[in-house]
Amino acid sequence: MTAPFTPRRDVAEDRLVVEKALSALLPPATTHPARLHEALHYALFAGGKRLRPLLVLAACRACEGEDRQAMAAAAAIEMIHTYSLVHDDLPAMDDDSLRRGQPTTHVVYGEGMAILVGDALLTRAAEILCGSTTAAGLDPVPPAAAAALMAAAGSTGMIGGQALDLASQGLHLPLEQLEDLHRRKTGALIRASLLAGGHCAGGSAAQLEALGRCGTALGLAFQIVDDILDVTGKPGDLGKSAGKDERAGKLTFPALMGLQASRRRAAELAGESRDALAPLGAAADPMRDLVRRATERIS
Ligand code: GRG
């Protein structure tokens, strides 16, 4: 019999299972009020790499847990992530018209509806984290996993990072402040994906410590790669506007330290995140694969 922690599916199959869980956990698009639910489906099923749910599943496997234990947490974090993208694209924030290769939610449904779509995704994620999973046939989320996700999404994590980002427009921040901003805005949710997966599996303190260290390094590496891709990526691959940071006068890692040094820093952090997984042995192989994909990506 296959050990429960060996990778049983490839990433494409994992994505399909995540999509299924998301469908089961979201009211159908025809639910009253139908325009809102249609817009929710538009935002959530527009594509996307599904990196955060894949990290939750890989972290659960790294602690020798079963996918079913982590599936609801995986879906909840994708809802939180998608809400952040919908709100980030609004004119009052980054004012973007393309996301995941499609017109942004506010472009299609209007600004008011896009705000409500973000609110509804966050609220549905909270419901799921509070235990509303049985109708979808999924295991409930352990309180420690729910707490890790909500804390990372809040005012000292992702929202705090976004507030720092808004406040820093046009300013030249020192490197440590830029890193702090992105450890919150992008890194907190990525780190929390790993911790939540570990909690779902009932991981030990040592396993959670290893996952936390991996997630901290991976979160920042992911953002640096995102900044690099904004300079070097092709719009067709990215599914969003390229060169936007420079046009908006945003301070990015390439703008602050140059492309080469940014690439070196991303590689160094990728190495740190892989090294952190050493105590988890072969059970962390799916996580190692995701670290590689997240830091060597083109989209
Ligand atoms: C508005 C509350 C609020 C928060 C916004 C995370 C965030 C804070 C904004 C996203 C802006 C952004 C483009 C950040 C760069 C890193 C990042 C999170 C990219 C998008 O994540 P991917 O590449 O997207 O995983 P997909 O579409 O693949 O899910």
Short mmCIF file of C-alpha atoms and ligand atoms in Angstrom, two decimals:
data_model
loop_
_atom_site.label_atom_id
_atom_site.label_comp_id
_atom_site.label_asym_id
_atom_site.label_seq_id
_atom_site.Cartn_x
_atom_site.Cartn_y
_atom_site.Cartn_z
CA MET A 1 0.00 0.00 0.00
CA THR A 2 1.19 3.55 -0.76
CA ALA A 3 2.31 5.49 2.33
CA PRO A 4 -0.12 8.36 2.96
CA PHE A 5 2.56 11.01 2.51
CA THR A 6 3.98 10.01 -0.87
CA PRO A 7 2.95 12.25 -3.80
CA ARG A 8 0.03 10.41 -5.35
CA ARG A 9 -0.94 12.92 -7.99
CA ASP A 10 0.81 15.45 -10.15
CA VAL A 11 0.22 19.17 -9.76
CA ALA A 12 -2.36 19.31 -12.58
CA GLU A 13 -4.43 16.61 -10.87
CA ASP A 14 -4.11 18.38 -7.51
CA ARG A 15 -5.38 21.58 -9.14
CA LEU A 16 -8.46 19.73 -10.43
CA VAL A 17 -9.21 18.38 -6.95
CA VAL A 18 -8.86 21.91 -5.53
CA GLU A 19 -11.21 23.26 -8.24
CA LYS A 20 -13.74 20.58 -7.27
CA ALA A 21 -13.53 21.55 -3.59
CA LEU A 22 -13.95 25.24 -4.49
CA SER A 23 -17.06 24.42 -6.56
CA ALA A 24 -18.52 22.33 -3.75
CA LEU A 25 -17.93 25.10 -1.21
CA LEU A 26 -19.28 28.07 -3.19
CA PRO A 27 -23.04 28.57 -3.77
CA PRO A 28 -23.91 27.83 -7.45
CA ALA A 29 -23.71 30.77 -9.88
CA THR A 30 -27.52 30.74 -10.27
CA THR A 31 -28.12 31.26 -6.51
CA HIS A 32 -30.16 34.37 -5.67
CA PRO A 33 -28.90 37.12 -5.99
CA ALA A 34 -27.69 35.67 -9.27
CA ARG A 35 -25.61 38.63 -10.48
CA LEU A 36 -23.49 38.49 -7.29
CA HIS A 37 -23.02 34.72 -7.46
CA GLU A 38 -22.20 34.90 -11.17
CA ALA A 39 -19.53 37.52 -10.36
CA LEU A 40 -18.16 35.35 -7.52
CA HIS A 41 -17.74 32.45 -9.95
CA TYR A 42 -16.19 34.77 -12.53
CA ALA A 43 -13.52 35.91 -10.06
CA LEU A 44 -12.80 32.52 -8.50
CA PHE A 45 -12.80 30.33 -11.61
CA ALA A 46 -10.91 32.64 -13.95
CA GLY A 47 -7.76 30.50 -13.79
CA GLY A 48 -4.85 31.19 -11.48
CA LYS A 49 -2.03 28.91 -10.43
CA ARG A 50 -3.76 27.80 -7.20
CA LEU A 51 -0.35 27.94 -5.54
CA ARG A 52 -1.61 28.57 -2.00
CA PRO A 53 -4.02 25.59 -1.87
CA LEU A 54 -1.32 23.39 -3.41
CA LEU A 55 1.03 24.53 -0.63
CA VAL A 56 -1.58 23.65 2.00
CA LEU A 57 -1.89 20.12 0.57
CA ALA A 58 1.88 19.69 0.24
CA ALA A 59 2.43 20.85 3.85
CA CYS A 60 -0.20 18.40 5.06
CA ARG A 61 1.55 15.60 3.17
CA ALA A 62 4.92 16.72 4.53
CA CYS A 63 3.51 16.04 8.02
CA GLU A 64 2.20 12.66 6.85
CA GLY A 65 -1.41 13.78 6.73
CA GLU A 66 -4.12 12.90 4.21
CA ASP A 67 -5.39 15.38 1.59
CA ARG A 68 -8.97 15.21 2.92
CA GLN A 69 -7.76 16.71 6.21
CA ALA A 70 -6.50 19.85 4.44
CA MET A 71 -8.88 20.32 1.51
CA ALA A 72 -11.28 22.79 3.17
CA ALA A 73 -8.39 24.96 4.43
CA ALA A 74 -6.88 24.83 0.93
CA ALA A 75 -10.14 26.09 -0.61
CA ALA A 76 -10.58 28.80 2.05
CA ILE A 77 -7.14 30.26 1.42
CA GLU A 78 -7.76 30.43 -2.33
CA MET A 79 -10.96 32.37 -1.61
CA ILE A 80 -9.03 34.79 0.63
CA HIS A 81 -6.31 35.17 -2.02
CA THR A 82 -8.86 35.78 -4.79
CA TYR A 83 -10.66 38.40 -2.68
CA SER A 84 -7.33 40.21 -2.21
CA LEU A 85 -6.72 40.22 -5.97
CA VAL A 86 -10.24 41.51 -6.77
CA HIS A 87 -9.84 44.36 -4.26
CA ASP A 88 -6.23 45.04 -5.27
CA ASP A 89 -7.34 45.54 -8.91
CA LEU A 90 -9.91 48.23 -7.99
CA PRO A 91 -9.31 51.81 -9.16
CA ALA A 92 -8.77 52.90 -5.52
CA MET A 93 -5.91 50.38 -5.23
CA ASP A 94 -3.78 49.21 -8.19
CA ASP A 95 -6.40 50.04 -10.86
CA ASP A 96 -5.78 47.06 -13.13
CA SER A 97 -7.93 45.91 -16.02
CA LEU A 98 -6.45 42.44 -16.66
CA ARG A 99 -6.09 39.55 -14.20
CA ARG A 100 -5.64 35.84 -14.83
CA GLY A 101 -5.86 36.61 -18.55
CA GLN A 102 -9.34 38.13 -18.29
CA PRO A 103 -10.85 41.58 -17.69
CA THR A 104 -10.82 42.26 -13.94
CA THR A 105 -13.99 41.73 -11.93
CA HIS A 106 -14.77 45.46 -11.55
CA VAL A 107 -14.33 45.98 -15.33
CA VAL A 108 -16.99 43.35 -16.03
CA TYR A 109 -19.35 43.78 -13.06
CA GLY A 110 -18.68 47.33 -11.82
CA GLU A 111 -16.77 48.60 -8.79
CA GLY A 112 -19.56 48.16 -6.24
CA MET A 113 -20.10 44.53 -7.21
CA ALA A 114 -16.34 43.85 -7.18
CA ILE A 115 -16.13 45.15 -3.60
CA LEU A 116 -18.99 42.82 -2.65
CA VAL A 117 -17.35 39.88 -4.45
CA GLY A 118 -14.22 40.38 -2.33
CA ASP A 119 -16.31 40.75 0.84
CA ALA A 120 -18.33 37.62 0.02
CA LEU A 121 -15.23 35.52 -0.73
CA LEU A 122 -13.64 36.54 2.57
CA THR A 123 -16.86 35.85 4.45
CA ARG A 124 -17.33 32.45 2.82
CA ALA A 125 -13.74 31.57 3.69
CA ALA A 126 -14.43 32.51 7.33
CA GLU A 127 -17.58 30.33 7.32
CA ILE A 128 -15.54 27.40 5.99
CA LEU A 129 -12.82 27.94 8.58
CA CYS A 130 -15.52 28.02 11.28
CA GLY A 131 -16.70 24.54 10.28
CA SER A 132 -19.14 24.94 7.38
CA THR A 133 -17.66 22.08 5.36
CA THR A 134 -19.76 19.00 5.94
CA ALA A 135 -22.32 19.80 3.21
CA ALA A 136 -19.40 19.61 0.76
CA GLY A 137 -18.29 16.30 2.32
CA LEU A 138 -15.00 17.76 3.58
CA ASP A 139 -13.30 17.44 6.97
CA PRO A 140 -13.63 20.49 9.26
CA VAL A 141 -10.63 22.80 9.57
CA PRO A 142 -8.74 22.51 12.91
CA PRO A 143 -8.93 25.81 14.90
CA ALA A 144 -5.12 26.25 14.81
CA ALA A 145 -5.14 26.14 10.99
CA ALA A 146 -8.07 28.58 10.81
CA ALA A 147 -6.33 30.96 13.23
CA ALA A 148 -3.07 30.86 11.22
CA LEU A 149 -4.91 31.74 7.98
CA MET A 150 -7.05 34.54 9.40
CA ALA A 151 -4.15 36.14 11.29
CA ALA A 152 -2.04 36.14 8.12
CA ALA A 153 -4.84 37.77 6.14
CA GLY A 154 -5.40 40.54 8.70
CA SER A 155 -4.04 43.93 9.69
CA THR A 156 -0.60 42.71 10.78
CA GLY A 157 -0.30 40.46 7.71
CA MET A 158 -1.66 40.86 4.17
CA ILE A 159 -3.92 43.88 4.79
CA GLY A 160 -1.16 45.55 6.82
CA GLY A 161 1.24 45.01 3.92
CA GLN A 162 -1.26 46.52 1.50
CA ALA A 163 -1.64 49.56 3.81
CA LEU A 164 2.15 49.98 3.85
CA ASP A 165 2.14 49.65 0.06
CA LEU A 166 -0.47 52.41 -0.33
CA ALA A 167 1.44 54.65 2.09
CA SER A 168 4.74 54.11 0.27
CA GLN A 169 3.60 55.31 -3.19
CA GLY A 170 6.29 57.58 -4.62
CA LEU A 171 8.66 56.99 -1.69
CA HIS A 172 12.09 55.39 -1.83
CA LEU A 173 12.12 52.78 0.94
CA PRO A 174 15.27 51.13 2.29
CA LEU A 175 15.56 47.42 1.42
CA GLU A 176 14.55 46.18 4.87
CA GLN A 177 11.32 48.20 4.77
CA LEU A 178 10.51 46.93 1.27
CA GLU A 179 11.12 43.37 2.48
CA ASP A 180 8.94 43.95 5.57
CA LEU A 181 6.11 45.29 3.37
CA HIS A 182 6.21 42.24 1.11
CA ARG A 183 6.69 39.72 3.91
CA ARG A 184 3.29 40.98 5.08
CA LYS A 185 1.47 41.70 1.80
CA THR A 186 2.46 38.55 -0.11
CA GLY A 187 4.56 36.46 2.27
CA ALA A 188 2.17 36.14 5.22
CA LEU A 189 -0.49 34.20 3.29
CA ILE A 190 2.10 31.92 1.67
CA ARG A 191 3.71 31.14 5.04
CA ALA A 192 0.25 30.59 6.55
CA SER A 193 -0.60 28.10 3.76
CA LEU A 194 2.28 25.92 4.92
CA LEU A 195 1.44 26.29 8.61
CA ALA A 196 -2.25 25.60 8.01
CA GLY A 197 -1.42 22.43 6.07
CA GLY A 198 0.83 21.32 8.94
CA HIS A 199 -1.87 22.02 11.52
CA CYS A 200 -4.46 20.12 9.44
CA ALA A 201 -2.18 17.07 9.58
CA GLY A 202 -1.64 17.48 13.35
CA GLY A 203 2.06 18.21 12.72
CA SER A 204 4.58 18.28 15.59
CA ALA A 205 6.20 21.50 16.85
CA ALA A 206 9.39 20.59 14.95
CA GLN A 207 7.48 19.96 11.71
CA LEU A 208 5.58 23.25 12.05
CA GLU A 209 8.84 25.09 12.76
CA ALA A 210 10.36 23.68 9.55
CA LEU A 211 7.27 24.61 7.52
CA GLY A 212 7.21 28.12 8.99
CA ARG A 213 10.85 28.71 8.06
CA CYS A 214 10.26 27.36 4.56
CA GLY A 215 7.16 29.55 4.14
CA THR A 216 8.88 32.72 5.36
CA ALA A 217 11.66 32.40 2.77
CA LEU A 218 9.31 31.23 0.01
CA GLY A 219 6.87 34.12 0.57
CA LEU A 220 9.52 36.74 -0.04
CA ALA A 221 11.13 34.81 -2.91
CA PHE A 222 7.70 34.61 -4.59
CA GLN A 223 7.28 38.41 -4.43
CA ILE A 224 10.79 39.10 -5.74
CA VAL A 225 10.10 36.76 -8.67
CA ASP A 226 6.79 38.59 -9.22
CA ASP A 227 8.66 41.91 -9.42
CA ILE A 228 11.23 40.39 -11.81
CA LEU A 229 8.45 39.02 -14.03
CA ASP A 230 6.83 42.45 -14.17
CA VAL A 231 10.03 43.60 -15.91
CA THR A 232 10.92 40.52 -17.96
CA GLY A 233 7.62 38.62 -18.39
CA LYS A 234 5.34 38.48 -21.43
CA PRO A 235 1.73 39.70 -20.93
CA GLY A 236 0.47 36.46 -22.58
CA ASP A 237 2.26 34.35 -19.96
CA LEU A 238 1.50 36.62 -17.00
CA GLY A 239 -2.25 36.95 -17.65
CA LYS A 240 -1.98 40.50 -16.30
CA SER A 241 -0.45 43.77 -17.47
CA ALA A 242 3.37 43.68 -17.64
CA GLY A 243 5.59 46.67 -16.84
CA LYS A 244 2.85 48.05 -14.58
CA ASP A 245 5.12 48.61 -11.55
CA GLU A 246 7.49 50.86 -13.47
CA ARG A 247 4.66 52.84 -15.10
CA ALA A 248 3.07 53.35 -11.69
CA GLY A 249 6.43 54.48 -10.27
CA LYS A 250 6.32 51.59 -7.76
CA LEU A 251 9.38 50.70 -5.74
CA THR A 252 10.25 47.10 -6.62
CA PHE A 253 13.20 44.81 -5.92
CA PRO A 254 14.63 45.22 -9.47
CA ALA A 255 14.22 49.02 -9.16
CA LEU A 256 15.99 49.03 -5.80
CA MET A 257 18.76 46.48 -6.31
CA GLY A 258 18.81 45.76 -10.07
CA LEU A 259 17.67 42.65 -11.96
CA GLN A 260 20.76 40.53 -11.38
CA ALA A 261 20.87 41.12 -7.62
CA SER A 262 17.11 40.50 -7.43
CA ARG A 263 17.59 37.15 -9.21
CA ARG A 264 20.40 36.26 -6.80
CA ARG A 265 18.30 37.19 -3.75
CA ALA A 266 15.33 35.13 -5.04
CA ALA A 267 17.63 32.13 -5.61
CA GLU A 268 19.16 32.54 -2.14
CA LEU A 269 15.68 32.58 -0.55
CA ALA A 270 14.59 29.58 -2.64
CA GLY A 271 17.63 27.74 -1.27
CA GLU A 272 16.70 28.77 2.28
CA SER A 273 13.17 27.48 1.85
CA ARG A 274 14.42 24.14 0.50
CA ASP A 275 17.01 23.82 3.30
CA ALA A 276 14.31 24.44 5.91
CA LEU A 277 12.53 21.29 4.68
CA ALA A 278 15.45 18.97 5.55
CA PRO A 279 13.92 17.73 8.86
CA LEU A 280 10.79 16.62 6.98
CA GLY A 281 12.63 14.13 4.76
CA ALA A 282 11.06 12.58 1.65
CA ALA A 283 7.53 13.43 2.80
CA ALA A 284 8.32 17.03 1.82
CA ASP A 285 9.15 16.16 -1.82
CA PRO A 286 5.84 17.62 -3.13
CA MET A 287 6.70 20.82 -1.22
CA ARG A 288 10.20 20.89 -2.76
CA ASP A 289 8.58 20.60 -6.18
CA LEU A 290 6.27 23.55 -5.40
CA VAL A 291 9.17 25.69 -4.12
CA ARG A 292 10.92 25.07 -7.44
CA ARG A 293 7.80 25.85 -9.48
CA ALA A 294 7.01 29.01 -7.48
CA THR A 295 10.52 30.41 -7.80
CA GLU A 296 11.29 29.32 -11.38
CA ARG A 297 7.90 30.30 -12.81
CA ILE A 298 7.21 32.45 -15.87
CA SER A 299 3.67 33.44 -14.89
C1 GRG B 1 -6.52 44.52 -1.24
C2 GRG B 1 -6.77 43.44 1.03
C3 GRG B 1 -5.99 43.65 -0.18
C4 GRG B 1 -4.82 43.03 -0.30
C5 GRG B 1 -4.05 43.02 -1.52
C6 GRG B 1 -1.84 40.28 -2.13
C7 GRG B 1 -2.27 41.66 -2.41
C8 GRG B 1 -2.70 42.46 -1.26
C9 GRG B 1 -2.33 42.17 -3.64
C10 GRG B 1 -1.92 41.43 -4.83
C11 GRG B 1 -1.08 42.32 -5.66
C12 GRG B 1 0.05 41.58 -6.24
C13 GRG B 1 0.02 41.43 -7.71
C14 GRG B 1 1.02 41.12 -5.47
C15 GRG B 1 2.17 40.38 -6.00
C16 GRG B 1 2.26 38.95 -5.56
C17 GRG B 1 0.99 38.29 -5.78
C18 GRG B 1 0.15 38.08 -4.60
C19 GRG B 1 0.65 37.89 -7.00
C20 GRG B 1 -0.58 37.20 -7.32
O1 GRG B 1 -0.52 35.87 -6.88
P1 GRG B 1 -0.43 34.66 -7.90
O2 GRG B 1 0.68 34.91 -8.88
O3 GRG B 1 -1.82 34.82 -8.65
O4 GRG B 1 -0.37 33.40 -7.12
P2 GRG B 1 -2.77 33.70 -9.31
O5 GRG B 1 -3.65 34.49 -10.26
O6 GRG B 1 -1.91 32.69 -10.01
O7 GRG B 1 -3.57 33.12 -8.18
#
